[in-house]
Short mmCIF file of C-alpha atoms in Angstrom, two decimals:
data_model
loop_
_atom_site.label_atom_id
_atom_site.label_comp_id
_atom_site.label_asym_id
_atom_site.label_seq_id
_atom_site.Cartn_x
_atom_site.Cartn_y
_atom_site.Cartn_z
CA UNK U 22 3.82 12.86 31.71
CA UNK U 23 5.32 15.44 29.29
CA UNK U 24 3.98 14.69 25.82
CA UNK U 25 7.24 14.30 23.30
CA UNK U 26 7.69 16.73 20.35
CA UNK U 27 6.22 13.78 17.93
CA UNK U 28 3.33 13.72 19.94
CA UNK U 29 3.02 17.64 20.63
CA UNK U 30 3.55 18.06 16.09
CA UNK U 31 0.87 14.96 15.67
CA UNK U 32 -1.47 16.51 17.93
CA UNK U 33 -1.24 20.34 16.31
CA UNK U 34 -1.46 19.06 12.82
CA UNK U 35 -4.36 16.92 13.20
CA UNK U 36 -5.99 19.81 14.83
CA UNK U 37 -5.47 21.94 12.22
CA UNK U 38 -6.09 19.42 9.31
CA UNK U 39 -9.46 18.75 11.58
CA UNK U 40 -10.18 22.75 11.32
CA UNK U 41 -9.29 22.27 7.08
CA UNK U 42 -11.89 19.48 6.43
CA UNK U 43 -14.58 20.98 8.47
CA UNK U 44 -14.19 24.04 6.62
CA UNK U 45 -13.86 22.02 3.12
CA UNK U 46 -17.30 20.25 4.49
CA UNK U 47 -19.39 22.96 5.69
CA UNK U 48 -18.79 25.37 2.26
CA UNK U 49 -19.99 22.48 0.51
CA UNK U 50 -23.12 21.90 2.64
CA UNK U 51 -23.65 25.59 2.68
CA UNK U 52 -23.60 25.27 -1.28
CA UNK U 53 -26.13 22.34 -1.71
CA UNK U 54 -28.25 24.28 0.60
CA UNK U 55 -28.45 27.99 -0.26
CA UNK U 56 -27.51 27.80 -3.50
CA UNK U 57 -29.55 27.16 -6.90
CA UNK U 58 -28.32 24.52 -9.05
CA UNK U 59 -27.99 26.46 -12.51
CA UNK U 60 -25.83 28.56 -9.74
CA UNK U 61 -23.77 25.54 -9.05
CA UNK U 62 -22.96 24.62 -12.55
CA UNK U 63 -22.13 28.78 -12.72
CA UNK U 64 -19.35 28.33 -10.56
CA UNK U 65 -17.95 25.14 -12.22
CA UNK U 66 -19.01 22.68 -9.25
CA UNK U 67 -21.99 20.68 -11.09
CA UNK U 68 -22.90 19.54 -14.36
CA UNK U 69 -26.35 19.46 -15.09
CA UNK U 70 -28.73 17.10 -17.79
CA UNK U 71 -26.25 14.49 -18.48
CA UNK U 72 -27.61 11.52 -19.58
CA UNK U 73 -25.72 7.69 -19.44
CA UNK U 74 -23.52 6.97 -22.77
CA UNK U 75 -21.57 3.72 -21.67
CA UNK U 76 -20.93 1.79 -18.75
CA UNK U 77 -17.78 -0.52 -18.35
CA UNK U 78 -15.55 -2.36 -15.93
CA UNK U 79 -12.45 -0.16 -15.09
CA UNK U 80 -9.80 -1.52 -12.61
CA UNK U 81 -10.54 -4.07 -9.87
CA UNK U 82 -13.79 -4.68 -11.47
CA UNK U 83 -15.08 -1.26 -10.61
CA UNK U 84 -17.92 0.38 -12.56
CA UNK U 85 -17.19 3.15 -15.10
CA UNK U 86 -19.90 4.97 -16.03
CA UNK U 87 -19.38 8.22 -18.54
CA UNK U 88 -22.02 10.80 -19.06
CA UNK U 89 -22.63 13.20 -21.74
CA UNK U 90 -24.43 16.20 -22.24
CA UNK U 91 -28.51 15.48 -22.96
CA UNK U 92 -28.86 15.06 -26.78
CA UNK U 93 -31.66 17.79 -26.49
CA UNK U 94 -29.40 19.93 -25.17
CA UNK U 95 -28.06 21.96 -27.83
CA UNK U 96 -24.28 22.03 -26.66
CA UNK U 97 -22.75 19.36 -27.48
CA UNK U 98 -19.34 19.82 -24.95
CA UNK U 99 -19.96 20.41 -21.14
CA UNK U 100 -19.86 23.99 -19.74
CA UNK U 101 -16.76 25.19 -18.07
CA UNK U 102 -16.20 23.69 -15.05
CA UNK U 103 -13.64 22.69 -12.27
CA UNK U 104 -13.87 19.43 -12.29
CA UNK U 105 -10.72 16.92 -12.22
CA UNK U 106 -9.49 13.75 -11.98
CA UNK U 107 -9.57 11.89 -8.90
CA UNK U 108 -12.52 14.46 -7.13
CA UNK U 109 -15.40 13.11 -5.21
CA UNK U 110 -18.35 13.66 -6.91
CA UNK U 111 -22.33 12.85 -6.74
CA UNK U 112 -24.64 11.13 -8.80
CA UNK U 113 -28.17 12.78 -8.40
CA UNK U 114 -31.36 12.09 -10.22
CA UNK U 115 -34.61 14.10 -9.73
CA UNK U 116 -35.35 11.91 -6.22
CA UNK U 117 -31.72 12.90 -4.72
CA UNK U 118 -28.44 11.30 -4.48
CA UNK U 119 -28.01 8.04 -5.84
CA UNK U 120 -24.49 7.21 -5.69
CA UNK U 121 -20.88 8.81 -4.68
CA UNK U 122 -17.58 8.11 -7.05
CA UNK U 123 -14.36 9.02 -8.34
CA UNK U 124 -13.92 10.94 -11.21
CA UNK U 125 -11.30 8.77 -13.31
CA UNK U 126 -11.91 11.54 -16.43
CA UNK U 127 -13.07 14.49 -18.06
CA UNK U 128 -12.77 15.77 -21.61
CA UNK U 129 -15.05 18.43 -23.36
CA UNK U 130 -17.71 15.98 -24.01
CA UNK U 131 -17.70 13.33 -21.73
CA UNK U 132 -17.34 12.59 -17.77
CA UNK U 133 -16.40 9.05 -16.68
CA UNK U 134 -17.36 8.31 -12.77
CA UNK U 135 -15.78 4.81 -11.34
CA UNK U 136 -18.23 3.71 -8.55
CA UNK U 137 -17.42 0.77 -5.48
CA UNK U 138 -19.12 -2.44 -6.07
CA UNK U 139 -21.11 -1.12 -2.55
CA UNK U 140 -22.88 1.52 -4.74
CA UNK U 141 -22.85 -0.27 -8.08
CA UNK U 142 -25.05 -3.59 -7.44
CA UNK U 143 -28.12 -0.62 -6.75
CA UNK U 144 -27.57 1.52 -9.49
CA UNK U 145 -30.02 1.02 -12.61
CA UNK U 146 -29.28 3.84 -14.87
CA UNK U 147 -31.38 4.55 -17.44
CA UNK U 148 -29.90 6.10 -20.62
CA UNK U 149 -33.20 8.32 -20.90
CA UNK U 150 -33.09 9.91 -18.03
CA UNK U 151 -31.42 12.87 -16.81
CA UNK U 152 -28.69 13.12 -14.05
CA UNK U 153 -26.48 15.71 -12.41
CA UNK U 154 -22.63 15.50 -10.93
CA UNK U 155 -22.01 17.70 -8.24
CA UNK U 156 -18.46 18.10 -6.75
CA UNK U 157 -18.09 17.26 -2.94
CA UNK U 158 -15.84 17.16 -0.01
CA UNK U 159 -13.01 15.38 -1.07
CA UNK U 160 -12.26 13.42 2.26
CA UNK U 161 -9.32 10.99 0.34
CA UNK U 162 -6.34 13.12 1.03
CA UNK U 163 -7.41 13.50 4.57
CA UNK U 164 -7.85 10.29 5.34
CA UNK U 165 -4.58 9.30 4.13
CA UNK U 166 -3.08 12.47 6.00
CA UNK U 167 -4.61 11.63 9.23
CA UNK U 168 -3.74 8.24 8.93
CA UNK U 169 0.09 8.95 8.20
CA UNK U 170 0.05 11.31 11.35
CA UNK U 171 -1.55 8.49 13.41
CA UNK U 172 1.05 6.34 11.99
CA UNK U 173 3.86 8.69 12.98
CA UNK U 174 2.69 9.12 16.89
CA UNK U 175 3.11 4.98 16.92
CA UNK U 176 6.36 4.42 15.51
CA UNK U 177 8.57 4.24 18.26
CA UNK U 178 10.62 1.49 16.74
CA UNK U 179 11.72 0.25 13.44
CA UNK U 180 14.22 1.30 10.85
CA UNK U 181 12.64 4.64 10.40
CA UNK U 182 12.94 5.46 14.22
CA UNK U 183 16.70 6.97 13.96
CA UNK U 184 15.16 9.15 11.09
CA UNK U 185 12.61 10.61 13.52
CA UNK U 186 14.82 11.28 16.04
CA UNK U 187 17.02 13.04 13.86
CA UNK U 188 14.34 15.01 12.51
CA UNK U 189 12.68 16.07 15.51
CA UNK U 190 15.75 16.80 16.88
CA UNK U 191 16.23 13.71 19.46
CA UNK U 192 19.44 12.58 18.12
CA UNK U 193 22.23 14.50 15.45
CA UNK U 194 22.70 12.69 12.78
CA UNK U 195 24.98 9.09 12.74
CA UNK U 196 28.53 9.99 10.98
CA UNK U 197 28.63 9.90 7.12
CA UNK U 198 29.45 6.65 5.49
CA UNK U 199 33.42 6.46 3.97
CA UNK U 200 32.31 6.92 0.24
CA UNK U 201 34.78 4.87 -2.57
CA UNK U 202 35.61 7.22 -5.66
CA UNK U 203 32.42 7.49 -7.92
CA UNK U 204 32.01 7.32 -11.82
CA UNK U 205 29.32 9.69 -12.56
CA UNK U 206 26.68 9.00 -15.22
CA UNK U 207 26.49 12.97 -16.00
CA UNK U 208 29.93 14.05 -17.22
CA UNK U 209 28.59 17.57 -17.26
CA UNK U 210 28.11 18.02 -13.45
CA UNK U 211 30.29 20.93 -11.77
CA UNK U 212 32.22 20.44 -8.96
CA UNK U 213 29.30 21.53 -6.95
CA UNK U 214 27.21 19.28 -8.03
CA UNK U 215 29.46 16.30 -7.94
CA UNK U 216 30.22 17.32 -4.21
CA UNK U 217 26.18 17.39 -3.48
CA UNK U 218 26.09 14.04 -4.90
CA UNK U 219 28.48 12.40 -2.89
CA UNK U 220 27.23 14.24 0.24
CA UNK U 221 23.91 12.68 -0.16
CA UNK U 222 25.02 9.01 -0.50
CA UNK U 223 27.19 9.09 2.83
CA UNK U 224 24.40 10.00 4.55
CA UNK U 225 22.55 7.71 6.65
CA UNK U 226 19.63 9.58 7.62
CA UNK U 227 18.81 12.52 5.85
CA UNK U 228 20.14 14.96 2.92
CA UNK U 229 19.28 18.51 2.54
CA UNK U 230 20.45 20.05 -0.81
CA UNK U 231 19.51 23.90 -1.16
CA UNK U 232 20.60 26.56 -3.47
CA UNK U 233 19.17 29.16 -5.84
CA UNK U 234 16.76 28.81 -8.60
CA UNK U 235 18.69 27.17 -12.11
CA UNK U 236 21.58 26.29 -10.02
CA UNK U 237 21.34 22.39 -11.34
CA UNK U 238 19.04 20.69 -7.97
CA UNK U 239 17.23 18.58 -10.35
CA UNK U 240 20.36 17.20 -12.54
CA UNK U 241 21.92 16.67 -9.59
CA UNK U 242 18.74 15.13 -7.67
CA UNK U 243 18.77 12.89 -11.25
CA UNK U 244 22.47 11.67 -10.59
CA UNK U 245 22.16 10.59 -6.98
CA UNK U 246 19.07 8.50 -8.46
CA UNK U 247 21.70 6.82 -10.91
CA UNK U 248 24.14 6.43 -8.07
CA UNK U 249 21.59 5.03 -5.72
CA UNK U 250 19.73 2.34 -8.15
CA UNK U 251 23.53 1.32 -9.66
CA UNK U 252 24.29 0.86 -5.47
CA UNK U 253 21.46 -1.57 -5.54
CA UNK U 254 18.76 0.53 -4.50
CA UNK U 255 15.12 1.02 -5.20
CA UNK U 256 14.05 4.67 -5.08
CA UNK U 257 10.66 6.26 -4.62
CA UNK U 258 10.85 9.97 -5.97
CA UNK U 259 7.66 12.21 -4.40
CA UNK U 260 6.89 15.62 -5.72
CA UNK U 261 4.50 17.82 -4.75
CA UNK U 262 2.50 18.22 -8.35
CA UNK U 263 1.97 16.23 -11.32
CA UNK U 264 4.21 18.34 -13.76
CA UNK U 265 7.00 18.52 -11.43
CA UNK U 266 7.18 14.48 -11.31
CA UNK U 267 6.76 14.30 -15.02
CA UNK U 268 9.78 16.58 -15.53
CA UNK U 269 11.67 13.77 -13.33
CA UNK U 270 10.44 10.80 -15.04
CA UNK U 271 11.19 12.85 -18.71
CA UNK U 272 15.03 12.81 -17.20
CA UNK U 273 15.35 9.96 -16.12
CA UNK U 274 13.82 8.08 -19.36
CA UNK U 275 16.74 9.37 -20.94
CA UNK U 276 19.31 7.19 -19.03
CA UNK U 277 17.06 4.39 -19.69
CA UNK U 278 16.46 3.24 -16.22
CA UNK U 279 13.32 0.89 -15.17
CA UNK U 280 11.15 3.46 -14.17
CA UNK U 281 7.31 3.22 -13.14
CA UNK U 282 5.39 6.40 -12.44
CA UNK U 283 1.84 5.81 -10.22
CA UNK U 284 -1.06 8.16 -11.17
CA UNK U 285 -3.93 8.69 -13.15
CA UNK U 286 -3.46 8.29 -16.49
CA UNK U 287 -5.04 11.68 -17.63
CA UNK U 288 -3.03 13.57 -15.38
CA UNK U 289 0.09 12.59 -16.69
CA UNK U 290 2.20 14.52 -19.45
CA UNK U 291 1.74 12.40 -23.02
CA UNK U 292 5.44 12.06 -23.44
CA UNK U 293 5.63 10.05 -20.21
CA UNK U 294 2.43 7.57 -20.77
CA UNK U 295 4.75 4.67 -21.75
CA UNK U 296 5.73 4.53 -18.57
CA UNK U 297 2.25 4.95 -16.36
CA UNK U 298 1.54 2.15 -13.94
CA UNK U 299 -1.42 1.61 -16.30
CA UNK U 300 0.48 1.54 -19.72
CA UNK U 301 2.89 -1.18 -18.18
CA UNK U 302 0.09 -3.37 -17.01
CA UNK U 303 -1.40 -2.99 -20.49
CA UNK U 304 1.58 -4.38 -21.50
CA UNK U 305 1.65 -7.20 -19.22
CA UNK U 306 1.28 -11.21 -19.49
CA UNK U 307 -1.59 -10.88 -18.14
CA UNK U 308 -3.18 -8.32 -19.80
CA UNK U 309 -4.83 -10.35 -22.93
CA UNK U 310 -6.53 -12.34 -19.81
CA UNK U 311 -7.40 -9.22 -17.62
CA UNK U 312 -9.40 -7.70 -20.90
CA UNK U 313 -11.23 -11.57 -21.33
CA UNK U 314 -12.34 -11.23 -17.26
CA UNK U 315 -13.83 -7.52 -17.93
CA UNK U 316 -15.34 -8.32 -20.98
CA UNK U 317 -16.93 -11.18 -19.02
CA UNK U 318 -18.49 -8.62 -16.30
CA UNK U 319 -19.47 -6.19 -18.67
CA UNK U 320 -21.59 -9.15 -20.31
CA UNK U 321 -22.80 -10.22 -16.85
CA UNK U 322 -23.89 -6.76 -16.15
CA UNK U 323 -25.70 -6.37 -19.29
CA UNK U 324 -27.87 -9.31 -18.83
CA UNK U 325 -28.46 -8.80 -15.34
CA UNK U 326 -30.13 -5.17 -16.49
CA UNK U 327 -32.17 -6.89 -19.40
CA UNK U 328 -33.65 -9.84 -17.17
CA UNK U 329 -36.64 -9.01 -14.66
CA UNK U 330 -36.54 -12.45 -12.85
CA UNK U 331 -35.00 -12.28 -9.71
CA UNK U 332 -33.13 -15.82 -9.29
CA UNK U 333 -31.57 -14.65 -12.76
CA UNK U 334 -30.49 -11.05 -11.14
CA UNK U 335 -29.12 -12.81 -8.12
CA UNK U 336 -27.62 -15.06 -10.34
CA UNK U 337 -25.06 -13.12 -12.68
CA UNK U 338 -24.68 -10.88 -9.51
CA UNK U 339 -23.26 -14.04 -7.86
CA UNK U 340 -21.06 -14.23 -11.29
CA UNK U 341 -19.81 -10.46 -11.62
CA UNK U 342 -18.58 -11.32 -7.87
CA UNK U 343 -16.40 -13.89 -8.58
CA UNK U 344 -15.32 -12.69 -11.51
CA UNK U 345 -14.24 -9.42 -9.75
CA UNK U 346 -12.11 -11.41 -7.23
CA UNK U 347 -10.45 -13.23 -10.40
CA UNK U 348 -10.01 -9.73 -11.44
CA UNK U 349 -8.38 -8.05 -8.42
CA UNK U 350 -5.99 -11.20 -7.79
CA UNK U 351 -4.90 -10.89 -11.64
CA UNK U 352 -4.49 -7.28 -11.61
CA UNK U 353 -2.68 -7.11 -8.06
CA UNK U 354 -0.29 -10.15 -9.44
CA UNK U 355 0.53 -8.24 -12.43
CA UNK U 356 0.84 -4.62 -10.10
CA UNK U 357 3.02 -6.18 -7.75
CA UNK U 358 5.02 -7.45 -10.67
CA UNK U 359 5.60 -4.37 -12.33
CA UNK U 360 6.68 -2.21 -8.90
CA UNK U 361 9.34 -5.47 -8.07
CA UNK U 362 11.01 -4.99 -11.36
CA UNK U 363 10.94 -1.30 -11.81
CA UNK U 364 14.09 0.52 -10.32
CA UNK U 365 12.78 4.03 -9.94
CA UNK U 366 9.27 4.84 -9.01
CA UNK U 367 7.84 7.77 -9.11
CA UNK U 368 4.38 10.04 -7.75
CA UNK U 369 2.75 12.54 -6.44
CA UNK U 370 3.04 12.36 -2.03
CA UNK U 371 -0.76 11.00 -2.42
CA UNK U 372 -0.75 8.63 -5.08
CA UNK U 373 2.39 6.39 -4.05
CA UNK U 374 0.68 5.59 -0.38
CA UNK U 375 -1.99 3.49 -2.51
CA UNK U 376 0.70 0.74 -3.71
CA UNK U 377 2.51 0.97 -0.45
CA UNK U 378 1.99 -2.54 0.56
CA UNK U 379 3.36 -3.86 -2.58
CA UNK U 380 6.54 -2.77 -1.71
CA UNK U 381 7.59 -3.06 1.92
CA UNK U 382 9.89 -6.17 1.04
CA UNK U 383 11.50 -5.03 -1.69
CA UNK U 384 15.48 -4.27 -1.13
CA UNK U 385 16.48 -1.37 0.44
CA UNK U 386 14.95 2.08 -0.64
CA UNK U 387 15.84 5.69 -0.86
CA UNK U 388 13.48 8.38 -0.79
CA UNK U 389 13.71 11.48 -2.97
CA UNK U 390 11.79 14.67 -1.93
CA UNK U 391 12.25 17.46 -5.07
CA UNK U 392 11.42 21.06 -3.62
CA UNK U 393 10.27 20.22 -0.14
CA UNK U 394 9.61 23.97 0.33
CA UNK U 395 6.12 23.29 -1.40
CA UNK U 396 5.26 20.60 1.04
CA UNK U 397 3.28 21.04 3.96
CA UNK U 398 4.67 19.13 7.22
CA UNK U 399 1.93 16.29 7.22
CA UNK U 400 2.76 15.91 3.30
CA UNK U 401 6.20 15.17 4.14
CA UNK U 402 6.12 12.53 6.89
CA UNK U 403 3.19 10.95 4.58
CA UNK U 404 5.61 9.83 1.92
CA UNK U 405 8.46 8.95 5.01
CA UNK U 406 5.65 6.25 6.21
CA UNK U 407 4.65 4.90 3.07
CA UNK U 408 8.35 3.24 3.07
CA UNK U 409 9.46 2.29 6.91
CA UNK U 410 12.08 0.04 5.29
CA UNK U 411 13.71 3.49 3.87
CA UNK U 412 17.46 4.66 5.42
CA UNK U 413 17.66 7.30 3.35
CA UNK U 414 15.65 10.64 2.49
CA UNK U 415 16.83 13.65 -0.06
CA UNK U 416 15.41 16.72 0.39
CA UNK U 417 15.90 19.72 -1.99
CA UNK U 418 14.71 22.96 -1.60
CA UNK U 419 15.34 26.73 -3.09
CA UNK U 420 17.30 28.95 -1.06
CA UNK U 421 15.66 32.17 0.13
#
C-alpha cells in the first residue's frame, strides 16, 4: 500500500532530524574525547573549578544547585562561555560524571543547575571540592520534535484532521464563515490591514498573511488576537525566538488583555516579567504555602546531609518525598489556574508543548504563528499538536 503524503513528510523528517542529533551527539563525544579540558572551557563549552555556593528547591521540588568560581581562583566572574538557559549540562568531579541537569541560569558569577529527584537523592556535594560543567547533547527539543511527528502520522481523526488535509493538500479549504461588521480595537489600521483581519476570522482552517517587511503584519497579527479573545477565544501565540514573542506580549500588554507568557524567566525581556508564568504563580493564593513546602525540603535536605545514621537518612528522604508530591499537586493547581484564566498565551514553539495538558479543555483556541518563514516544517506541526482542540491557525510570513 502507497504510503500517504503525512506518512511520506513524517518519515523524511524524522530521518533527517535522526541524521541532526547524531551529528549533535557524535561532535560532542568527539570533544570529551580528543579534546583537553582547559581546551573545552577555550571554546565556551565547560567551566572548570567551580565549587558548591547554595543548594535549594526550585519548581516541583527539584534541586537547584549554583556554582561559583573556586575562591582560590583569582577571577571572581566565570570565563566567557556559551552557556544558556535551558542546555543540558554535566556535573563532573575528579572520578567522572556525577549527575546530568538543566541549566535554569547563568550570570557572570554564578551557574544554577536544577537536577531530577533520580539524580538528586545520590548527590553529596561538598562545598570544598572542585567540580566542572560541561555542555552536552541537548536531546529535549528532539524528543519533543520526534514525538510531535509521531503524533502527526497517528492523527487520522479529530478536530485537527480537516486542518491536515488542507495542509497536505487532501482537501481545499471549507468556505469562509459570513463575518458580521467588526469594531476594531486599533483605529489606526489601513484598509489593508482591516481587510487581513477579517480574512483571518472567516477562516476555518488556516490563514496565511504575507507582505513586505514594515508593512504592519504584527499590528495586524495583534488585532485579530483582540478580535479572536473578544469572540470568546483562547489564543496560543508561537514564535520562533524569545525576543520576537516578547515584542508580542509588549503589544498586547498595552490593550490590557489577560495574557500569560511560558518560559524561563531569564530569557525573558525585563519589561515583560510581570507577566511570566513564574511571576503570576508568585503571585498566587498559593504561593505563601508553596514557599512554607520548599522551605520544608530545603530543611529536610539539610539534615539529611548533617546526620550519618542511616534510619535517619532514609527517614527525611521518606519526608522530602512527600513533601515533593504536596509540592507538585500545589504548584500544578495553581499552573492550571493561571493558563484557565489567562486569555492570551504566549511562547516559544518548544516551551508551550510542556503545559499542553493543562489546556486541552479549555474553550475553543486559535493558534497564531508570527513569521512562519523562520520555522522549520517539524517546528510548525509541533505547536499544531500541542492544541488538537484548535480550528484555527494564522500564519504570517515576509514576502520575497
Amino acid at each position: 500500500m502507497a504510503s500517504t503524503p503525512v506518512e511520506s513528510f513524517v518519515t523524511k523528517q524524522l530521518e533527517l532530524l535522526e541524521l541532526e542529533r547524531d551529528a549533535e551527539v557524535e561532535e560532542r563525544r568527539s570533544w570529551q574525547e580528543n579534546v583537553s579540558l582547559k581546551e573545552l572551557q577555550s571554546r565556551g563549552v565547560c567551566l572548570l573549578k567551580l565549587q558548591v555556593s547554595s543548594q535549594r528547591t526550585g519548581l516541583y521540588g527539584r534541586l537547584l544547585i549554583t556554582l561559583e568560581p573556586r575562591r582560590c581562583v583569582s577571577a571572581a566572574v566565570l570565563p566567557s562561555n556559551s552557556f544558556t538557559s535551558g542546555d543540558i549540562v554535566g556535573l563532573y568531579d575528579e572520578s567522572g560524571q556525577l549527575a546530568t541537569g538543566i541549566l535554569t541560569r547563568i550570570t557572570q558569577k554564578a551557574v544554577t543547575v536544577a537536577f531530577d529527584e533520580s539524580h538528586d537523592s545520590q548527590l553529596s556535594l561538598d562545598q570544598e571540592h572542585s567540580y566542572r560543567l560541561l555542555k552536552l547533547a541537548n536531546d529535549v527539543t528532539y524528543k519533543r520534535l520526534k514525538k510531535a511527528l509521531i503524533s502527526l502520522k497517528k492523527h487520522h481523526a479529530g478536530p485537527a484532521s480537516s486542518l491536515i488535509e488542507v495542509l497536505f493538500g487532501a482537501s481545499d479549504p471549507s468556505p469562509p464563515s459570513e463575518m458580521p461588521p467588526l469594531t476594531f480595537c486599533n483605529p489606526a489600521l489601513d484598509a489593508s490591514q482591516q481587510e487581513a483581519v477579517l480574512f483571518a476570522l472567516s477562516q476555518k482552517e488556516l490563514a496565511i498573511i504575507h507582505g513586505p517587511p514594515g508593512t504592519g503584519k504584527t499590528t495586524t497579527v495583534v488585532e485579530i488576537i483582540l478580535q479572536a479573545v473578544k469572540r470568546g477565544s483562547k489564543v496560543l501565540c508561537c514564535a520562533p525566538s524569545n525576543v520576537a514573542v516578547d515584542n508580542l506580549v509588549e503589544r498586547l500588554a498595552q490593550w490590557k488583555q489577560r495574557i500569560l507568557r511560558l518560559g524561563h524567566p531569564a530569557r525573558l525581556l525585563d519589561s515583560i516579567q510581570q507577566h511570566s508564568l513564574d511571576a503570576v504563580l508568585a503571585r498566587s493564593d498559593s504561593a505563601r504555602i508553596v514557599a512554607d513546602i520548599r522551605r520544608d525540603i530545603d530543611q529536610a535536605w539539610a539534615k539529611n546531609r548533617k546526620t550519618q545514621d542511616k534510619r535517619e537518612k532514609s527517614n527525611f528522604r521518606d519526608e522530602i518525598k512527600l513533601l515533593r508530591k504536596e509540592l507538585k499537586d500545589r504548584e500544578e493547581a495553581a499552573m492550571l489556574e493561571s493558563l484557565a484564566a489567562a486569555s492570551v498565551v504566549l511562547a516559544t514553539n518548544t516551551d508551550q508543548t510542556g503545559r499542553r495538558q493543562h489546556c486541552t479543555n479549555t474553550v475553543t483556541l486559535s493558534i497564531i504563528l508570527p513569521r512562519v518563514v523562520a520555522f522549520t516544517a517539524a517546528f510548525c506541526f509541533f505547536c499544531k499538536f500541542a492544541f488538537l482542540s484548535s480550528i484555527l491557525h494564522v500564519t504570517l510570513k515576509d514576502s520575497l
